Structure formats: structure tokens, C-alpha cells
Short mmCIF file of C-alpha atoms and ligand atoms in Angstrom, two decimals:
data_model
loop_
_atom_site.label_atom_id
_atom_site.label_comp_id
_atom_site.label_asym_id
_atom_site.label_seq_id
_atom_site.Cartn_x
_atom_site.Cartn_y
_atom_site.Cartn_z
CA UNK A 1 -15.09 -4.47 14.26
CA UNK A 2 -14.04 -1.12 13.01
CA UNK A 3 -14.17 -0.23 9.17
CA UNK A 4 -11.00 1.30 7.71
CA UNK A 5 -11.18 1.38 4.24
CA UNK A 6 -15.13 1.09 2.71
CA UNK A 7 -15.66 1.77 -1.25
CA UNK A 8 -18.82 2.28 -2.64
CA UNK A 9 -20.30 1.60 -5.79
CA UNK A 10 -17.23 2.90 -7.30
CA UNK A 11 -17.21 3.01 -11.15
CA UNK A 12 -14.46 4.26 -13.30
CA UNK A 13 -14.15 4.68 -17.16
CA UNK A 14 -10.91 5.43 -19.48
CA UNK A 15 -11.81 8.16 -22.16
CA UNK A 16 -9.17 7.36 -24.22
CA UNK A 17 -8.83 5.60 -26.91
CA UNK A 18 -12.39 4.42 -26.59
CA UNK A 19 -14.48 4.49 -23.92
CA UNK A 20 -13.99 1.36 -21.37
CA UNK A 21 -16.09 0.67 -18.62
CA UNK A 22 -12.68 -0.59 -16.58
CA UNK A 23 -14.21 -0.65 -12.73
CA UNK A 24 -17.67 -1.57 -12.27
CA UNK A 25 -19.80 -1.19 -9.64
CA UNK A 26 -16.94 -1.86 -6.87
CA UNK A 27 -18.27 -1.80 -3.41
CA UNK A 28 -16.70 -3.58 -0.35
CA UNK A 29 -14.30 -3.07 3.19
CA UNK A 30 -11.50 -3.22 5.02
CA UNK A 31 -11.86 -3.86 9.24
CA UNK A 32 -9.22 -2.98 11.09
CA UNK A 33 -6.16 -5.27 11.54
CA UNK A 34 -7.92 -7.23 8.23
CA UNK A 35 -5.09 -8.86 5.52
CA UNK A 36 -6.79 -8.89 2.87
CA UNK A 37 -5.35 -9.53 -1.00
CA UNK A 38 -6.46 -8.80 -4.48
CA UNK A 39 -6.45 -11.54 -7.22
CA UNK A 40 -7.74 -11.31 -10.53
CA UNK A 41 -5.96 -11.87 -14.35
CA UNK A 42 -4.05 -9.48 -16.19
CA UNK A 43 -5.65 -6.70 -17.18
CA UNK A 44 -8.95 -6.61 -14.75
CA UNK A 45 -8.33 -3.61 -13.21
CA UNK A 46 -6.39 -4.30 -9.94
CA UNK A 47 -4.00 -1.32 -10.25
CA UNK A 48 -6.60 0.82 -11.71
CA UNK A 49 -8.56 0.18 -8.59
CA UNK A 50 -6.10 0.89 -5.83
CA UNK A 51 -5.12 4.06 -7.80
CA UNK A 52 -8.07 5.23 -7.20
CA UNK A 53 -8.38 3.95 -3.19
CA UNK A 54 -4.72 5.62 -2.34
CA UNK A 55 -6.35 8.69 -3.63
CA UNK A 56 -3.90 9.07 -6.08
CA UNK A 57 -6.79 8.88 -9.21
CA UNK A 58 -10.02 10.96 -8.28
CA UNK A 59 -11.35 10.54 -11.59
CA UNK A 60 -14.13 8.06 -11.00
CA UNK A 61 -17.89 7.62 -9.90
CA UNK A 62 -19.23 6.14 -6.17
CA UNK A 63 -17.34 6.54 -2.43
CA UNK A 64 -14.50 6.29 -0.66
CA UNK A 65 -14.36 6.26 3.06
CA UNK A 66 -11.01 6.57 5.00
CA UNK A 67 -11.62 5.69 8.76
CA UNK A 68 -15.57 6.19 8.09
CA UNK A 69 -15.21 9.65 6.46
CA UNK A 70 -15.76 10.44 3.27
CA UNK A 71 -12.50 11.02 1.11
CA UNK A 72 -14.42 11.60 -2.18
CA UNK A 73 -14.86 15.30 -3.40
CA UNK A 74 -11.77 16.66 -1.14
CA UNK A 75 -8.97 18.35 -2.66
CA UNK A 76 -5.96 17.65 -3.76
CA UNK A 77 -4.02 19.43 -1.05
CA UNK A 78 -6.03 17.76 1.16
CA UNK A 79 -5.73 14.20 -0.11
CA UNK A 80 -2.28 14.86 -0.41
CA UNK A 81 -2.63 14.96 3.56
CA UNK A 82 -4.94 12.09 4.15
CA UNK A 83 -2.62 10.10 1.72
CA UNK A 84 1.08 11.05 3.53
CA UNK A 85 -0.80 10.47 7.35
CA UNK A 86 -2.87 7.34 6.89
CA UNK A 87 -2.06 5.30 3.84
CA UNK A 88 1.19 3.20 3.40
CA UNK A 89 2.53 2.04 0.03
CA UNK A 90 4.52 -0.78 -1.07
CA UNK A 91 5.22 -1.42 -4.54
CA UNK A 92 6.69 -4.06 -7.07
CA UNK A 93 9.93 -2.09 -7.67
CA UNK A 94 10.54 -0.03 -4.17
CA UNK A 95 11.34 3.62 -5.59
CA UNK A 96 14.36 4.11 -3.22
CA UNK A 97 16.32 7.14 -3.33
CA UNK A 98 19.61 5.37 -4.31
CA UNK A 99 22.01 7.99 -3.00
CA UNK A 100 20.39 8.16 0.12
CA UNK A 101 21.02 5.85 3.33
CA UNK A 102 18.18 3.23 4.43
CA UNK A 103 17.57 5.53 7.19
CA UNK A 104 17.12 8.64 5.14
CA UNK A 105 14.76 7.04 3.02
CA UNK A 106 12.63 5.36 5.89
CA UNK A 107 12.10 9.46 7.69
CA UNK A 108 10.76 10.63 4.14
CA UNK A 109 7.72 10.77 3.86
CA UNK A 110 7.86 11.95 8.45
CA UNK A 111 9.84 14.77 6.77
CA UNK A 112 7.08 15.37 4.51
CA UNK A 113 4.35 15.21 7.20
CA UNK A 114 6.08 17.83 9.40
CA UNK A 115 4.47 16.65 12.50
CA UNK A 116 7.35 15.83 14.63
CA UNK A 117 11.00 16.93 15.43
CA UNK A 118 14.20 15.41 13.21
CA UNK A 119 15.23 13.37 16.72
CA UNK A 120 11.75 12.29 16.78
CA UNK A 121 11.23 10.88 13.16
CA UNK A 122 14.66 9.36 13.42
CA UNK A 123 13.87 7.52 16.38
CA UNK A 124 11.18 6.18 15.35
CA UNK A 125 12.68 5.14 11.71
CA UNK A 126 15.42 3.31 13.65
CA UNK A 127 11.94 1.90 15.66
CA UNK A 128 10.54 0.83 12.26
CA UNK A 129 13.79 -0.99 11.00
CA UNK A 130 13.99 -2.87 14.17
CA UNK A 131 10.72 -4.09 13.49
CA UNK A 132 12.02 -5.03 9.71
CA UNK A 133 15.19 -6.91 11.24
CA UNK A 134 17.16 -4.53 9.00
CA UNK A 135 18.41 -1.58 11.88
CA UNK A 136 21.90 -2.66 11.16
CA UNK A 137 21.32 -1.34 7.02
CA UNK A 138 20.66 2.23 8.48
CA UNK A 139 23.39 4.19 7.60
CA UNK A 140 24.00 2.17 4.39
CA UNK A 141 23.28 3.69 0.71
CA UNK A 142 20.16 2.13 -0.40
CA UNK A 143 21.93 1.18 -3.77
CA UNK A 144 24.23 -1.32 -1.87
CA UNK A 145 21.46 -3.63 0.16
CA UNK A 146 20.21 -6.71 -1.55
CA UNK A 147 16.38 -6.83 -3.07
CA UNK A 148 14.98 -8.40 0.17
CA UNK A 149 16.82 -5.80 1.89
CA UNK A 150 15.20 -2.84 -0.36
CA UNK A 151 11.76 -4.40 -0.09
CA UNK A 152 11.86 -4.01 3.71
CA UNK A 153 13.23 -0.83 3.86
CA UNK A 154 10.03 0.44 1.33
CA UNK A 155 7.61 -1.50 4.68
CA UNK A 156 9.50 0.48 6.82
CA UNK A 157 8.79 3.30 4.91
CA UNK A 158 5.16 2.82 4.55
CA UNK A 159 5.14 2.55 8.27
CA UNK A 160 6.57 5.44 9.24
CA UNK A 161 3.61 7.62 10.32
CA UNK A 162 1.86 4.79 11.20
CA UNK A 163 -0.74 4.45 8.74
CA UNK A 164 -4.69 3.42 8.84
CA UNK A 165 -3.44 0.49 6.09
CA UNK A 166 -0.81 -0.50 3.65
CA UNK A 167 -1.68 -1.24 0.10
CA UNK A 168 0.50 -3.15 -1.95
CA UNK A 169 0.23 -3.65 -5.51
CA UNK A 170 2.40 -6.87 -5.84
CA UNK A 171 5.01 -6.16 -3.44
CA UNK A 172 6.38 -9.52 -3.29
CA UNK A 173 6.09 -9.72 -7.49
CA UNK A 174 9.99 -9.21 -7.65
CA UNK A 175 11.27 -11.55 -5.04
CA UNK A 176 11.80 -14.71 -4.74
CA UNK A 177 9.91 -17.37 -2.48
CA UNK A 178 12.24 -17.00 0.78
CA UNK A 179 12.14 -13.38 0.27
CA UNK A 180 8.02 -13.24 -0.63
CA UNK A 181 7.77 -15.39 2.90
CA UNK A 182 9.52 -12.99 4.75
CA UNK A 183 7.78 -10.12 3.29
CA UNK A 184 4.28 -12.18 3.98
CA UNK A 185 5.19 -12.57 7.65
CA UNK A 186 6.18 -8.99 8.43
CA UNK A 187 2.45 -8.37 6.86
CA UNK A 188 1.01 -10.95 9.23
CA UNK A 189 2.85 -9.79 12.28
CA UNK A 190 2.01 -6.59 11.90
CA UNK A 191 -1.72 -7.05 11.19
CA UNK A 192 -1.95 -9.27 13.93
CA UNK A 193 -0.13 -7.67 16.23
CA UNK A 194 -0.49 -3.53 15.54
CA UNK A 195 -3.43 -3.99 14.19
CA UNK A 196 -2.77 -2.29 10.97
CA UNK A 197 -5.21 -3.09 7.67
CA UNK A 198 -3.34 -4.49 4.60
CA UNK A 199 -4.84 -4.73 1.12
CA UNK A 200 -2.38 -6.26 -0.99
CA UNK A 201 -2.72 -7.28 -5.35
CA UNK A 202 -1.12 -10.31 -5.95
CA UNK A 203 -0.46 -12.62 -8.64
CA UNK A 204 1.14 -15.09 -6.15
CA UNK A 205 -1.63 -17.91 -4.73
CA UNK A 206 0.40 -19.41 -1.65
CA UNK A 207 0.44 -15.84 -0.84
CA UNK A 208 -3.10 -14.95 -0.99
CA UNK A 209 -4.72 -18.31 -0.11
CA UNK A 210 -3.18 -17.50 3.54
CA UNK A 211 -4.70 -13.96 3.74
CA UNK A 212 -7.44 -13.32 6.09
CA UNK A 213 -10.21 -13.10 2.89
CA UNK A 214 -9.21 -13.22 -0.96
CA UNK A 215 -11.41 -10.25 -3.00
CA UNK A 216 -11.19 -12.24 -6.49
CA UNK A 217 -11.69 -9.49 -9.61
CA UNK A 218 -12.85 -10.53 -13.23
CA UNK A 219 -13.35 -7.87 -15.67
CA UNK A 220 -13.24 -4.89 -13.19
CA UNK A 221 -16.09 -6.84 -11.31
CA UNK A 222 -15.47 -8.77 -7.78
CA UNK A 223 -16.83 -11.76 -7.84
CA UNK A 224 -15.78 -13.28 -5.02
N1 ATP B 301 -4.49 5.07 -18.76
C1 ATP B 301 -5.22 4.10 -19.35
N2 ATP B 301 -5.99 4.38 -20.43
C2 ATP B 301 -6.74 3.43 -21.02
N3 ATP B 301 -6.80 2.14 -20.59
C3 ATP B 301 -6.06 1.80 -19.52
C4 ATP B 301 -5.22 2.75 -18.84
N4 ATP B 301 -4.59 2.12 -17.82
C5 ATP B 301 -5.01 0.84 -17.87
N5 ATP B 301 -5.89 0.64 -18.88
C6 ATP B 301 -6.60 -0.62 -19.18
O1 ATP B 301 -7.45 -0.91 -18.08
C7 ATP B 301 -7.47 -2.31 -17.81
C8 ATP B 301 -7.05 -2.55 -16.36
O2 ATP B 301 -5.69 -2.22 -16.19
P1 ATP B 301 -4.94 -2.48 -14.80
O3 ATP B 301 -3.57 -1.95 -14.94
O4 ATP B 301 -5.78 -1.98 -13.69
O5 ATP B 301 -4.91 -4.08 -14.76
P2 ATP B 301 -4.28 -5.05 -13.65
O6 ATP B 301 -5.39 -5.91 -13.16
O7 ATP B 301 -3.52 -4.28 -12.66
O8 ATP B 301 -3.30 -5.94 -14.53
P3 ATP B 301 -1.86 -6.58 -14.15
O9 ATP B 301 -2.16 -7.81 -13.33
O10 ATP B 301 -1.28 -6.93 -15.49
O11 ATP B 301 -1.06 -5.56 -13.43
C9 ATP B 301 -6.55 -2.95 -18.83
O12 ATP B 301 -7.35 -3.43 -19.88
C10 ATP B 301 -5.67 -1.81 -19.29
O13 ATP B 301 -5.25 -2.00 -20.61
MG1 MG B 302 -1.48 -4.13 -12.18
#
């Protein structure tokens, strides 16, 4: 079984107000094709911590591996990379460009990447909303599709240069339960089927409970 995603001993502190010890000693990894979730209360560190594993905060202590190479110590332009090519992101609130169409949004971050022709990424984000059930929102504004609708469009969007994993922190937080379903099945499906690593926060139980394995935080600590 192939590791994706491996942290070690990572340790993080906020400066400010006072000193807090907020992550502590975090070590553990993601195989390949692996759904796992995040539990933990309010407050334990759960965002802090995949802040720091999208590579977005590189202000901490310990290791982060990326496909078994070390991500920790690189720069920013290239993080920036390893981020955009290999890491998908799906949030609580979907940070859709409005005034764009479904299918703009979706060839973003392909844009972005620069790896492939404007016929090519568009293919393939039609390729991705198929996948989603949504290819018939593609030319729509993303203002005008329901919440569902908008939460698939931001998966479609995290898959579009077919990334190593998707982390999600709460992605199903502002949906309801048929919605959070469908949202949990697309994540199944694709795990199961393309192989693709999920780490997902979540405050939602039925959701995590069937996840491959539950990483249960208390205080910044796992403890399960
Ligand atoms: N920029 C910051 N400076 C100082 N303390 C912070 C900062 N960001 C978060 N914290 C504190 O760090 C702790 C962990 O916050 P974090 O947002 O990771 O929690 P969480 O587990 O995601 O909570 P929730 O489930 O409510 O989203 C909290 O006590 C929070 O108040
Ligand atoms: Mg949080």
C-alpha cells in the first residue's frame, strides 16, 4: 500500500497573544485510495492542522511528505506548485467565482497549472462534471445553482488536475443530510474507484463513522 500523505512529529505554536502549544506531536498517514476523516471538538486544532498539510501554513516544527517526498523546507513558489498539481480542496462555503459559469470555475485552477491546452482543460472539466452528475450546470452562472449544486461544482474543481488527495475541512458542514449523502458518495466512489486519498474534518458522525479509519483529535493531540 502506497503512502500519500505522511506527517511527522509535526508541532505548531501561535505566538500571539500568548504562546499556545496548538498541534502537538502530530504524526500519522494517508495510503492511497484511503477515506479517511478528522473528528475532534471545537477548538482542537483540526483547521490549524490541515493548514499546515495543504501547505498553505509553513510555520511549524516536524515533516511533511507529499507522495514520499519531503514538502517541508521548499519554497513558496514551489509549494505553490505542489499545492495547484497534487492537492484538492473542498471547503465549508465553496469560494465560487459568482459571475463566472460552473464550467469556468471547474478549468481554474488547469488555467493556473498551465500544463495543457484550453480544449484540453475544458474537456476534461466537462469530464469532471459528468462524474459530479452536474454537466448539464456548465454554462450556467455559478450564482444561480442551488447549494448541492455549488458544493459539487467546488469537487469538480478540486479534481481537475487530478490530485494525490482531497482535503476537506467540513465540506458537507453547510448542507443538509440528502445533500451531505450525496457529497459522501461522490467521496466514496471516487476513492474506491480512482483511487484518490481523501482526508476530510468533520463535525458530522454518520459521516465519519462510515470512513475507511476515523483520526479522533483532543487538544491538538490524536488520540485515536
Ligand atoms: N491565528 C491564531 N492565533 C492564535 N490562536 C489561534 C489562531 N487560529 C486558531 N487559534 C486557536 O487554535 C485552536 C485551534 O483552532 P482551530 O481553528 O484549528 O480549531 P478547529 O478544531 O478547527 O475548531 P472548529 O471545529 O471550531 O473549526 C483554537 O483554540 C483557536 O482559538
Ligand atoms: Mg475548524
Amino acid at each position: 500500500m502506497s503512502t500519500v500523505l505522511e506527517a511527522k512529529n509535526v508541532n505548531k505554536y501561535f505566538k500571539k497573544p500568548v504562546l499556545f502549544h496548538v498541534l502537538k506531536d502530530i504524526s500519522f498517514k494517508i495510503n492511497k485510495g484511503e477515506f479517511v476523516s478528522i473528528m475532534g471538538k471545537s477548538g482542537c486544532g483540526k483547521s490549524t492542522l490541515l493548514y499546515i498539510l495543504s501547505t498553505m501554513d509553513t510555520d511549524y516544527e516536524g515533516e511533511l511528505l507529499l507522495n514520499n517526498e519531503l514538502i517541508t523546507g521548499n519554497t513558496r513558489d514551489q509549494l505553490s506548485y505542489i499545492r495547484n498539481k497534487h492537492i484538492g480542496f473542498v471547503f465549508q462555503f465553496h469560494y465560487l467565482l459568482s459571475e463566472f459559469t460552473v464550467l469556468e470555475n471547474v478549468m481554474l485552477p488547469a488555467k493556473k497549472l498551465g500544463e495543457k491546452s484550453y480544449q484540453e482543460i475544458e474537456n476534461d472539466a466537462m469530464q469532471k462534471l459528468k462524474i459530479l452528475n452536474i454537466e448539464h450546470l456548465a454554462t450556467k452562472k455559478a450564482s444561480r445553482i442551488s447549494g448541492g449544486e455549488k458544493q459539487r461544482v467546488a469537487i469538480a474543481r478540486a479534481l481537475i488536475n487530478n490530485p494525490s488527495i482531497i482535503m476537506g475541512d467540513e465540506p458537507t458542514g453547510n448542507l443538509d443530510s440528502h445533500n451531505s449523502e450525496n457529497v459522501f458518495n461522490i467521496f466514496k466512489q471516487l476513492s474506491k474507484e480512482q483511487g484518490l486519498s481523501l482526508l476530510i474534518v468533520t463535525h458530522d458522525e454518520d459521516f465519519a463513522k462510515k470512513t475507511d479509519r476515523i483520526i479522533t483529535m483532543e487538544d491538538g493531540k490524536i488520540i485515536a
